[in-house]
Coordinates of C-alpha atoms and ligand atoms in Angstrom, one line a residue:
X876 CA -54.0 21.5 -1.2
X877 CA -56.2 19.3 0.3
X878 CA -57.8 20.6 3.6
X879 CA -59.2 17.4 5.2
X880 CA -57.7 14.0 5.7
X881 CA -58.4 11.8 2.7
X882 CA -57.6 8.4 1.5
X883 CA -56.0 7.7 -1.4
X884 CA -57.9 6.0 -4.1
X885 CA -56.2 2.2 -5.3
X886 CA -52.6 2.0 -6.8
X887 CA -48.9 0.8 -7.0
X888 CA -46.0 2.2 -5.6
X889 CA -42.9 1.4 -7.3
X890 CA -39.5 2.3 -5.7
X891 CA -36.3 1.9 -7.4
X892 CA -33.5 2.5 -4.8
X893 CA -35.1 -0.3 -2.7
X894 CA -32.3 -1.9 -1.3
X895 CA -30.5 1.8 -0.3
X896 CA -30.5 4.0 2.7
X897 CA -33.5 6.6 2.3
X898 CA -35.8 3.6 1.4
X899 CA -34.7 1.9 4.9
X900 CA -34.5 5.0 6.8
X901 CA -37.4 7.1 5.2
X902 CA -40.0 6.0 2.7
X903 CA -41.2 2.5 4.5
X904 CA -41.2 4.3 8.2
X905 CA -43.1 6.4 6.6
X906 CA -45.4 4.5 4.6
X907 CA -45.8 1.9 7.9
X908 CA -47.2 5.1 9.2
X909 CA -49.5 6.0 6.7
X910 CA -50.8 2.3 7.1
X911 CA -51.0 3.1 10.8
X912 CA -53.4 6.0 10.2
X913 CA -55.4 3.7 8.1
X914 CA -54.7 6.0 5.1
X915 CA -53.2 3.9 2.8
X916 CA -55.4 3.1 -0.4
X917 CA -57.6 0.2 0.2
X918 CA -56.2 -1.9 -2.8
X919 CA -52.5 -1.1 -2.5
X920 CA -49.0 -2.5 -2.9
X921 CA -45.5 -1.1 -3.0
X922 CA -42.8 -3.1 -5.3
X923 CA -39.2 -2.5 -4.7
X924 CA -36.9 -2.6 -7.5
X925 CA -33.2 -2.5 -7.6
X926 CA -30.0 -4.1 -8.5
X927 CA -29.5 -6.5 -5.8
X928 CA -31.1 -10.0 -6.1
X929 CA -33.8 -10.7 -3.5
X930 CA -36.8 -12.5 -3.0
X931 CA -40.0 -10.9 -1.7
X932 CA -39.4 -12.9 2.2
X933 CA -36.1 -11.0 2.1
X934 CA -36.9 -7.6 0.8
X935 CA -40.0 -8.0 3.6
X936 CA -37.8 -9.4 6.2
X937 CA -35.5 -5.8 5.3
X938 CA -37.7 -3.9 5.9
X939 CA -39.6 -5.7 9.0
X940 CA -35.7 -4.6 10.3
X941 CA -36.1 -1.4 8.7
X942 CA -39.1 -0.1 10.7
X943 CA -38.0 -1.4 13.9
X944 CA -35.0 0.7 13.8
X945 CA -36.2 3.9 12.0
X946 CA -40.1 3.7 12.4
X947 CA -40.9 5.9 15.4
X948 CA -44.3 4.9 15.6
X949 CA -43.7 1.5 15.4
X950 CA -44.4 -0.3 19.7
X951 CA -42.5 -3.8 20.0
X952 CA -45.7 -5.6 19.9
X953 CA -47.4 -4.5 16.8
X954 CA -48.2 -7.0 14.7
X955 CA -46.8 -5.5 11.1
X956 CA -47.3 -7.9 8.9
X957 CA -50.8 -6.5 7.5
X958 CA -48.3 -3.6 6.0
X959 CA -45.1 -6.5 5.1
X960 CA -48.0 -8.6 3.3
X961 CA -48.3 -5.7 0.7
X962 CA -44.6 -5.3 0.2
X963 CA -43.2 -7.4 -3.1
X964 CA -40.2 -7.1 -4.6
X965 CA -38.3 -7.4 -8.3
X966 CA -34.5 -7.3 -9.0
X967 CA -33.4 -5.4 -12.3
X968 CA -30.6 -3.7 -13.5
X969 CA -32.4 -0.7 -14.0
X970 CA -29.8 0.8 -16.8
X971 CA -30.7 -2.1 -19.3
X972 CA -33.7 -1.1 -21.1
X973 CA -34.3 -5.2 -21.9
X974 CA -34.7 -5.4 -18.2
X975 CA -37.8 -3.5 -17.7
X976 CA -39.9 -6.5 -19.9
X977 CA -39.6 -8.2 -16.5
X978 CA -40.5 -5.3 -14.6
X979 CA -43.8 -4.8 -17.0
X980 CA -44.4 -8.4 -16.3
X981 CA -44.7 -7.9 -13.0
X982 CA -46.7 -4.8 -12.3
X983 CA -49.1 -6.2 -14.4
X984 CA -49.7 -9.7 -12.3
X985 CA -49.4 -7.3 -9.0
X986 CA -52.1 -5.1 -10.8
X987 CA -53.8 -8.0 -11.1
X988 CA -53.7 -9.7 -8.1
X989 CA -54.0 -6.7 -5.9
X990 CA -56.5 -4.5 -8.0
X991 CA -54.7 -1.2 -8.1
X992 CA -56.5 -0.2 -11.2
X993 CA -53.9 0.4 -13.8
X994 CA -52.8 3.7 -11.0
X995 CA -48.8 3.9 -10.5
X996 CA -46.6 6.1 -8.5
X997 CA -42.9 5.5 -10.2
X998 CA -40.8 6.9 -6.8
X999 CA -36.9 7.6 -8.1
X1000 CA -35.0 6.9 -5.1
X1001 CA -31.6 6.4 -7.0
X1002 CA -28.0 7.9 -8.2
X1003 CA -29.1 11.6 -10.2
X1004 CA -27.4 9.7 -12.7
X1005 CA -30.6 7.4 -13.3
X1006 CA -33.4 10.4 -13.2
X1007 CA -33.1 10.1 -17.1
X1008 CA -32.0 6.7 -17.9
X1009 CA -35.2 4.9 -15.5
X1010 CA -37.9 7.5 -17.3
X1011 CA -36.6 6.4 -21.1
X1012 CA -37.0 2.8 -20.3
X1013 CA -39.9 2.7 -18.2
X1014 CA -41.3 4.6 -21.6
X1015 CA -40.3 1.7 -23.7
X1016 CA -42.3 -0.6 -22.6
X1017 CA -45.0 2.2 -22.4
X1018 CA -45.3 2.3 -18.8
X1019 CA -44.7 5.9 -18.3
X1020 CA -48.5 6.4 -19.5
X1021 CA -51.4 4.5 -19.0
X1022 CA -55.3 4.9 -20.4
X1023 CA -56.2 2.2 -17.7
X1024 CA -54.9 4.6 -14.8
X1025 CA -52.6 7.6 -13.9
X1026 CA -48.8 7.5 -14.0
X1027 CA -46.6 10.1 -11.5
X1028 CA -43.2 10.1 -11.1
X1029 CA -41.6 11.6 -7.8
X1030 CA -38.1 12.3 -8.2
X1031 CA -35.7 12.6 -5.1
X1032 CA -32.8 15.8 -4.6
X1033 CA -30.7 16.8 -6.0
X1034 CA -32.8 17.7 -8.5
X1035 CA -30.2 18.5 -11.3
X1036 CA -26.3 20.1 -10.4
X1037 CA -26.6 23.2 -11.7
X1038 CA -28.7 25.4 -14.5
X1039 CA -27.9 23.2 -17.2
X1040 CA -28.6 19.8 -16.0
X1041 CA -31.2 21.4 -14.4
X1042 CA -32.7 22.4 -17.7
X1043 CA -31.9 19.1 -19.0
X1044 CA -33.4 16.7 -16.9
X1045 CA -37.1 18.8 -16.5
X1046 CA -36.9 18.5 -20.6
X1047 CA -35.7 14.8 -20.7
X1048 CA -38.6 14.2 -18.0
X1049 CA -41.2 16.2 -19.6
X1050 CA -40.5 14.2 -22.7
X1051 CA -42.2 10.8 -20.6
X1052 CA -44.2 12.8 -17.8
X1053 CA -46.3 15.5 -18.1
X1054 CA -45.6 18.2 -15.6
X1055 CA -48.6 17.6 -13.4
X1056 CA -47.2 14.4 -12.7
X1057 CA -43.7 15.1 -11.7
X1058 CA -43.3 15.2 -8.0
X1059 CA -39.8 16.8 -7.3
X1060 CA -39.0 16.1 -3.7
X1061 CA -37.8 18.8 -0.7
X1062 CA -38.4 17.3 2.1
X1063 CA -38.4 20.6 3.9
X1064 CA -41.5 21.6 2.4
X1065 CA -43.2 18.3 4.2
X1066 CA -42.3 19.7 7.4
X1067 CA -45.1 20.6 9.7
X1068 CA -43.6 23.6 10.8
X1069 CA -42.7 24.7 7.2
X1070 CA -46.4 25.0 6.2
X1071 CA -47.2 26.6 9.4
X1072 CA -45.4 29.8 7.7
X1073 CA -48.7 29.7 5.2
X1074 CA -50.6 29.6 8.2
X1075 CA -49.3 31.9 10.6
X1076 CA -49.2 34.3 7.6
X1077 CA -52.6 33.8 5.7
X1078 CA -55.0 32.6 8.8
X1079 CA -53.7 35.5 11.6
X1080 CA -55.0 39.4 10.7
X1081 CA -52.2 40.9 12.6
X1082 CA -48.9 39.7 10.6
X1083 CA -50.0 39.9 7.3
X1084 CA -50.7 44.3 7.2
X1085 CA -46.7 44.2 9.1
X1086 CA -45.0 42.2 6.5
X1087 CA -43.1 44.2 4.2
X1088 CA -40.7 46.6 3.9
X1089 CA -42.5 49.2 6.0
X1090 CA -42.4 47.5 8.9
X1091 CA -39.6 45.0 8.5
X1092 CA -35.9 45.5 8.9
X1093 CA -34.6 42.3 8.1
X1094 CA -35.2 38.3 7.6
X1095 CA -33.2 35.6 9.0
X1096 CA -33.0 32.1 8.0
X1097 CA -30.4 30.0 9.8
X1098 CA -30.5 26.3 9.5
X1099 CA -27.6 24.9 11.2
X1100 CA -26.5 21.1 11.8
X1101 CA -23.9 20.4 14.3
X1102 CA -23.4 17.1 12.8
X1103 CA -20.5 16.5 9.8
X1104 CA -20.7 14.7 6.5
X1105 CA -20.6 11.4 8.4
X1106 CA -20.7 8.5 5.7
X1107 CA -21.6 11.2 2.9
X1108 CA -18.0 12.7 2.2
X1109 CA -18.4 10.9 -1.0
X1110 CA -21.5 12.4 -2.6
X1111 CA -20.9 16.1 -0.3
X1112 CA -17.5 17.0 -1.4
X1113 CA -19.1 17.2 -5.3
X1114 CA -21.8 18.8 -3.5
X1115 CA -21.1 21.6 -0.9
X1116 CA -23.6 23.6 0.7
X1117 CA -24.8 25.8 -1.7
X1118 CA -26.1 23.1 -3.6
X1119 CA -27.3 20.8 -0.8
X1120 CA -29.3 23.3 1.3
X1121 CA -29.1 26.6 0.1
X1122 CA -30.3 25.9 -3.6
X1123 CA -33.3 23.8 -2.0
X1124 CA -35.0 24.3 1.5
X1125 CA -33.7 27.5 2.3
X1126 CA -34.5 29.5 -0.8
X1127 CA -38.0 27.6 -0.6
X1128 CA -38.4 28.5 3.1
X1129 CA -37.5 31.9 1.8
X1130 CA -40.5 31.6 -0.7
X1131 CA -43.1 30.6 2.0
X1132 CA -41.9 34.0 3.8
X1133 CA -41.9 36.8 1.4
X1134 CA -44.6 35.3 -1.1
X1135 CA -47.6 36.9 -2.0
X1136 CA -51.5 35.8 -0.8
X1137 CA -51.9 33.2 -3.1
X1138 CA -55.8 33.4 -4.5
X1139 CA -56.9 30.0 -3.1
X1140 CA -54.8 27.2 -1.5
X1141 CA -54.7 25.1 -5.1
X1142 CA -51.2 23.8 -5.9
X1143 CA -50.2 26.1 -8.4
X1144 CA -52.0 29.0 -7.0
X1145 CA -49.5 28.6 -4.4
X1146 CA -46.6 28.0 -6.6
X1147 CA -47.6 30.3 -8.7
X1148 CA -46.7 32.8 -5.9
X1149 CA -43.4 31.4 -4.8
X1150 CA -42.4 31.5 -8.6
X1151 CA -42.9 34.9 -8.4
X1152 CA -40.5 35.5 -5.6
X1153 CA -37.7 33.3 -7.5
X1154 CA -38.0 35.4 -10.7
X1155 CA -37.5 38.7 -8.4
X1156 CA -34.5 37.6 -6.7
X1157 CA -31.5 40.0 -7.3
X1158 CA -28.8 38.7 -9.6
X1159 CA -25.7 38.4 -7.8
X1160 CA -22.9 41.3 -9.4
X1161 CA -19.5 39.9 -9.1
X1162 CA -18.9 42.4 -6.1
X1163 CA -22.2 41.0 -4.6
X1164 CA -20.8 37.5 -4.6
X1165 CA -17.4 38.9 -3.4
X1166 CA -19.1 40.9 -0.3
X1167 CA -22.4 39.2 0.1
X1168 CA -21.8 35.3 -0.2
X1169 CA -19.2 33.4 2.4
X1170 CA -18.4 30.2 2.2
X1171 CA -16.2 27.9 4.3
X1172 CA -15.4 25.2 5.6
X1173 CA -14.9 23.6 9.2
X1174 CA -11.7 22.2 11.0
X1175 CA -10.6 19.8 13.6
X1176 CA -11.3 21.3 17.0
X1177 CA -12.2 19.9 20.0
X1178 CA -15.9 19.9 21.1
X1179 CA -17.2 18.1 24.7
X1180 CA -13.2 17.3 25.5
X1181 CA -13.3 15.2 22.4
X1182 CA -11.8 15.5 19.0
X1183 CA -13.4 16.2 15.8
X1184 CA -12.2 15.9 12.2
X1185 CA -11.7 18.1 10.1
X1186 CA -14.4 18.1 7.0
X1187 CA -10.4 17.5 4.8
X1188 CA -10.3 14.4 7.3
X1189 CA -13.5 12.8 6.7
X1190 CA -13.6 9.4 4.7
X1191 CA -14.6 10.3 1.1
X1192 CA -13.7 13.6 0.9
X1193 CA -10.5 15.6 -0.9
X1194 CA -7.3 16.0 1.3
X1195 CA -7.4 19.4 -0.7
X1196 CA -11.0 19.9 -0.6
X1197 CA -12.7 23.6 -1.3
X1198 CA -16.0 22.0 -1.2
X1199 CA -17.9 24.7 1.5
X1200 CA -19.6 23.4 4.6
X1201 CA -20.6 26.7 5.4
X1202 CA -22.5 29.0 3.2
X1203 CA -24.0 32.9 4.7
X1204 CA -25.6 35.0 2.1
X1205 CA -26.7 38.5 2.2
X1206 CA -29.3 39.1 -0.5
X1207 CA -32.8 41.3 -1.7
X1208 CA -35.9 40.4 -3.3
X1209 CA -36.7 43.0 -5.3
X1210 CA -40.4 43.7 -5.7
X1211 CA -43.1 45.8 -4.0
X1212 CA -43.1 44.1 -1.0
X1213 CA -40.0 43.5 -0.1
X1214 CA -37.4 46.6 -1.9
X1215 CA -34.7 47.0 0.2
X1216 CA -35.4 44.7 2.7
X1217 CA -32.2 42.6 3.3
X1218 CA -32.3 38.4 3.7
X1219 CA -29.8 37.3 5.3
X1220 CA -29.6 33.0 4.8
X1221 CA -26.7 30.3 6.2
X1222 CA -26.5 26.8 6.7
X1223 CA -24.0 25.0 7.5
X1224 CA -22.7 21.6 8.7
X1225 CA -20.8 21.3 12.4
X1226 CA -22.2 24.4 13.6
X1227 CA -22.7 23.8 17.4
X1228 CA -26.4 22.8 16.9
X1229 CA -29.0 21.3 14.8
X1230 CA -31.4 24.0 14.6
X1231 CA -33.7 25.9 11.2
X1232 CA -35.8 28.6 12.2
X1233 CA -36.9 32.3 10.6
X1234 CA -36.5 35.5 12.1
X1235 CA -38.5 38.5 11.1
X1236 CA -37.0 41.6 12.6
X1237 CA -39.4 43.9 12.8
X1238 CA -38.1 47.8 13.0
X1239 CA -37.2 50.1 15.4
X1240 CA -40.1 52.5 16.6
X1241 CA -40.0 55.7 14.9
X1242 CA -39.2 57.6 18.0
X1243 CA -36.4 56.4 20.8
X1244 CA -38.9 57.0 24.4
X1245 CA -37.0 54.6 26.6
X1246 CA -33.5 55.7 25.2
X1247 CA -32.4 55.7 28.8
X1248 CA -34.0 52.3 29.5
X1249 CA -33.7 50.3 26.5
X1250 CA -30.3 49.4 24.8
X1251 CA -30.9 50.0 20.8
X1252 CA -30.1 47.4 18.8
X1253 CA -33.7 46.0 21.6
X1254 CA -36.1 48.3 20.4
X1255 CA -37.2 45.9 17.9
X1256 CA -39.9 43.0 17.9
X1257 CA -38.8 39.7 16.5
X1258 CA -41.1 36.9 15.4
X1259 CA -39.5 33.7 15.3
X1260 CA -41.1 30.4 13.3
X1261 CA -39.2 27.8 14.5
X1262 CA -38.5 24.9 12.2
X1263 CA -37.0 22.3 14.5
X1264 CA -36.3 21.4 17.0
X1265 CA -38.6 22.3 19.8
X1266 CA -40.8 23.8 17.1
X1267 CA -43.3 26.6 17.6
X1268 CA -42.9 30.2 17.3
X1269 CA -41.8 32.9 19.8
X1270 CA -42.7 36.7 19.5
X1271 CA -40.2 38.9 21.2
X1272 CA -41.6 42.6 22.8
X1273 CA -40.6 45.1 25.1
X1274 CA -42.6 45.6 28.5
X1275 CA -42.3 48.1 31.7
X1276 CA -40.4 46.5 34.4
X1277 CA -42.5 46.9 37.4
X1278 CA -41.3 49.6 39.6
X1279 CA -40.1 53.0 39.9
X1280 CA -38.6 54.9 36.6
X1281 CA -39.6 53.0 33.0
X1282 CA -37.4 49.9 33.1
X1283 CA -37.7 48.4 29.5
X1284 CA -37.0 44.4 29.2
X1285 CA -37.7 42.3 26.3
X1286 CA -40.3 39.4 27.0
X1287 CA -40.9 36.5 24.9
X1288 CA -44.4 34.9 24.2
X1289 CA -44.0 31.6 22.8
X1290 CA -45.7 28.5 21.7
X1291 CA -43.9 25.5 21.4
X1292 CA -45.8 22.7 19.3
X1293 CA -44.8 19.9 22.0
X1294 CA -47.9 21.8 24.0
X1295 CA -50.1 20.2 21.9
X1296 CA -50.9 17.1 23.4
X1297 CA -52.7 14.3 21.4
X1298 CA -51.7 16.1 18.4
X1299 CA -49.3 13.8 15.8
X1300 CA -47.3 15.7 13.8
X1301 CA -45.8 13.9 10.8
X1302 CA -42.9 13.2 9.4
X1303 CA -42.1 15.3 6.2
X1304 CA -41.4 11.9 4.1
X1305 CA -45.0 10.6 5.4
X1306 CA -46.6 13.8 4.0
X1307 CA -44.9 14.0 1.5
X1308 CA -45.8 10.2 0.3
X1309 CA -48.8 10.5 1.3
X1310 CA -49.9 13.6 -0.9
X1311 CA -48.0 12.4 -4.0
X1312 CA -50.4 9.0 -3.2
X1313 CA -53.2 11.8 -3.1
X1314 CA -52.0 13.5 -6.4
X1315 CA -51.3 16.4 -4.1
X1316 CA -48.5 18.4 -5.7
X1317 CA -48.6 21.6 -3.6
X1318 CA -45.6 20.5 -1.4
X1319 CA -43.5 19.4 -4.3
X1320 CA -41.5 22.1 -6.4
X1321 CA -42.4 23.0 -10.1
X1322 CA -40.0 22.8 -12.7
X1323 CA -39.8 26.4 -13.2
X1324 CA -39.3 27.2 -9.9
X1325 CA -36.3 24.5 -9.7
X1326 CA -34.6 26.3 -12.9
X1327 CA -35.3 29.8 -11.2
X1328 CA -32.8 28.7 -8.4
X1329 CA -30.7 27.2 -9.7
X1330 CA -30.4 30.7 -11.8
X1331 CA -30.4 32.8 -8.6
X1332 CA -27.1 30.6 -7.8
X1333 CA -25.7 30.2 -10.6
X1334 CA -23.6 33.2 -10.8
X1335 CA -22.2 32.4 -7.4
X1336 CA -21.5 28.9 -8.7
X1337 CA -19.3 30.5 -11.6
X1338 CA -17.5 32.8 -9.6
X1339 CA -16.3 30.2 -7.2
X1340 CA -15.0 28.0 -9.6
X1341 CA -13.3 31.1 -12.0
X1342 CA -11.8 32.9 -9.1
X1343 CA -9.1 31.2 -7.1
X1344 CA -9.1 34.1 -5.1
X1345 CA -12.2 34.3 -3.2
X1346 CA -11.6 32.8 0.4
X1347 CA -13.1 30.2 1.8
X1348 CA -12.8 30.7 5.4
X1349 CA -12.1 27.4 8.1
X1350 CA -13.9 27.6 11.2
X1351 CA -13.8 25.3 14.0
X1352 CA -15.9 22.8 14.1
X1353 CA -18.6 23.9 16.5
X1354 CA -18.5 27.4 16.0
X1355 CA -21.0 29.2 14.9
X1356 CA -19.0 29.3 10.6
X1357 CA -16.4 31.8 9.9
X1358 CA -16.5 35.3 11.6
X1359 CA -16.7 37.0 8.6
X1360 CA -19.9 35.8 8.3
X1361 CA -21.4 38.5 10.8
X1362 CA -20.2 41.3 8.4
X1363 CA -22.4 40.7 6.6
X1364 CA -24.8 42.3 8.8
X1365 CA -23.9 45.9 8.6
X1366 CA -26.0 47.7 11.2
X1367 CA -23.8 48.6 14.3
X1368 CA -23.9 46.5 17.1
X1369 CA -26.1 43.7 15.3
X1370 CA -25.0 40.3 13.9
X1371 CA -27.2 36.8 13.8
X1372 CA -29.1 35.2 16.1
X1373 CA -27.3 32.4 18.0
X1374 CA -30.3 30.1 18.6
X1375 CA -30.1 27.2 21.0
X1376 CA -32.1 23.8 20.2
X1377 CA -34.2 25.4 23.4
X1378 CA -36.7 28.0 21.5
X1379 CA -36.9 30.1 25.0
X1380 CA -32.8 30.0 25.5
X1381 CA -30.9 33.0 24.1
X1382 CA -27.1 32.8 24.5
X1383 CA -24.2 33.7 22.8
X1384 CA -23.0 30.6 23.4
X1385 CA -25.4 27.1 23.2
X1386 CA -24.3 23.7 24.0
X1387 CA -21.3 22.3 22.2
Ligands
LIG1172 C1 -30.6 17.0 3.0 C2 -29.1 17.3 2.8 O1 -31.3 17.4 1.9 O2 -31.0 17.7 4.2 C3 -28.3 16.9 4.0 O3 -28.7 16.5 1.7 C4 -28.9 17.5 5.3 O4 -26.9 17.2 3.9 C5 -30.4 17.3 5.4 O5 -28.2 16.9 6.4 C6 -31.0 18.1 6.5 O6 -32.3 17.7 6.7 P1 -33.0 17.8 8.1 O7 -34.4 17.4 7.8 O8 -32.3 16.9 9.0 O9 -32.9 19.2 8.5

């Protein structure tokens, strides 16, 4: 990983997807930030490709729209066109291998005419269903490698539906890319406060010698959205939750947390390390699945004094539906570190907020002194990283209340990120771009870390689709998932942490 800001050296970027959503909402926000930085390359243009006819004025006039309405860096009077000037565009039907002659035409007058050196970033913004098809044709016209420059491919989630097409599309890739240049996207892993978890672990001298199964009790990753499917039903309801968050950015959260010290901070010396963590994952028993995984799914309530659908009700979706919006998971990593340490993971859509953060519970202290004073299930430290929002992180401890007797309270100590004035923090699709301009992999996910997921899950996967029998559980929208969902935590008088959006606020109850 690179440790100092750095400019990219000279090259293309070419998007297919241009005329969809996450190039609009995401990738030119984010690359009209970059260019806001001044860290673009100094020879450097993007080409859009896609279906839709368009001329360059149009697909420059898009996205002119584009970071008005999504850019949030962007002030009314800015003058963009510096960063419109190096947008071009090129309308094929990117199915039809003949097609791609034009393509080839054009990068190689943009090369030309914009001296990017023969250097291409080929960025797969499209349907799954092209991740194979785009790769083959791009080959036949020998554009997938290059003696004139490098060739990288970035490749946008899903990555793959399950173990098999998993398997299938890292061979069909490797068969154009080499593995150093495939870029597989979660986003989570560009978040700022995601790669704070390195830091606070490998920089600070007083975690690190607590964080194992000595000294901790359990782990808690909750990432909760207390929006629906909106306009998604379509693509969710073949999705569900297991394969939209929990596959990704909670199991890679989960990496960050319980890997080992990698040996330097190199992209696969880091990988290397989360691998490690994937491969020791305990496969899932049938009774594991049956006890440790709940799913479900949320219904029509009424949150604010207004109504909201049911996930059966939303446009796209299956009036039948068993496609889970709600997924809790109980599960161990077994190694040295972490042997019998339970991790306790959900996600889930119309929860009553949008919050992700981790929560180390530390142990109990050997002996009970306050018994009088402190409540049990208190006499623990927490450490909470908080992913978003109001990011930062929040160490929970136990101090005397002043006066007579020995009073115990638990205080928090917390920094909150907003604190930092002056300091930018980036959006993860800008880091993200901006490292795979770099050649920066570390934040991208291997291959064989992908598979190793997608294994861990897999079993689950089956089961759910076999057994007609295992519930899925409705909660109203707003709650905090199905009830069941806080058995999972077995310890008497514990369940989850109900965080607010507020780091600070600790209520059973946040705002609907
Ligand atoms: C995406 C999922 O990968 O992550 C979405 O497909 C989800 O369903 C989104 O809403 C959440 O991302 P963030 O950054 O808003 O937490």
């Amino acid at each position: 990983m690179k440790d100092k800001i750095e400019k990219p050296g000279d090259q293309m970027l070419v998007i297919f997807g241009a005329s969809g959503d996450l190039t609009k909402r995401k990738l030119i926000p984010a690359l009209y930030s970059i260019y806001l930085q001044n860290l673009l390359p100094d020879k450097f243009c993007v080409l859009g490709v896609s279906r839709t006819e368009m001329s360059d004025d149009e697909f420059r006039s898009q996205m002119a729209d584009a970071i008005e309405e999504f850019s949030k860096n962007h002030k009314a009077d800015n003058d963009i066109s510096g960063f419109l000037n190096r947008l071009y565009y090129q309308s094929i039907n990117t199915s039809d291998e003949n097609e791609y002659k034009k393509l080839e035409e054009r990068i190689i007058k943009l090369n030309k005419e914009n001296n990017t050196r023969g250097n291409i970033v080929f960025y797969l913004s499209t349907p799954p269903s092209l991740y194979h098809v785009i790769p083959k044709n791009l080959s036949r016209y020998s554009l997938n490698k290059s003696s004139e420059g490098f060739r990288r491919i970035v490749i946008e989630k899903p990555f793959g539906y399950d173990i098999k097409s998993a398997k299938k599309l890292n061979k069909d890739l490797l068969e154009y890319f080499n593995e150093d240049d495939i870029y597989r996207i979660d986003h989570y892993l560009g978040k700022e406060t995601v790669q704070n978890v390195l830091v606070t672990r490998f920089s600070n001298g007083i975690f690190e010698p607590l964080w194992n199964s000595k000294y901790v009790n359990r782990v808690e990753v909750t990432s909760a959205e207390s929006i629906g499917v909106e306009s998604r039903g379509g693509y969710f309801d073949g999705s569900g939750t297991l394969r939209d968050m929990v596959q990704n950015h909670l199991m890679q959260m989960v990496g960050l947390v319980a890997m080992e010290p990698p040996s330097s901070f190199e992209s696969n010396s880091i990988r290397n390390e989360t691998l490690k963590v994937f491969q020791s994952l305990r496969e899932f028993s049938e009774r594991d699945i049956k006890k440790n995984v709940i799913r479900g799914q949320y219904t029509s309530s009424s949150i604010g004094g207004e109504k909201v659908k049911a996930y059966r009700e939303e446009n796209g979706v299956d009036k039948k539906s068993r496609t889970e919006t709600f997924v809790a998971i109980k599960f161990y990593i077994d190694n040295w570190r972490w042997g019998g340490v339970p991790f306790y993971i959900r996600s889930g859509k119309r929860l009553p907020t949008r919050v992700t953060e981790i929560v180390i519970h530390f142990n109990k202290t050997p002996h009970w002194l306050f018994g009088a004073y402190q409540k049990p299930n208190e006499a623990c430290n927490q450490l909470i990283l908080r992913i978003q929002p109001d990011e930062g992180i929040l160490l929970k401890f136990a101090m005397k209340v002043p006066g007579q007797g020995f009073n115990v309270q638990n205080v928090k100590m917390d920094f909150h990120y907003a604190d930092l004035r002056n300091t930018y923090v980036p959006e993860a699709y800008e880091r993200l771009l901006l490292d795979a301009l770099l050649g920066d992999s570390t934040l991208y996910t291997r291959g064989d870390a992908v598979e190793q997921l997608w294994q861990f899950i897999a079993p689950v996967q089956k089961t759910w689709n076999e057994d007609q029998s295992i519930p899925l559980y409705g909660y109203p929208a707003g709650t905090w998932g199905p009830e069941t969902a806080n058995d999972l935590i077995e310890e008497e008088g514990i369940t989850w942490q109900c965080p607010c959006s507020n780091l600070t606020d600790e209520t059973s109850y946040c705002e609907l």
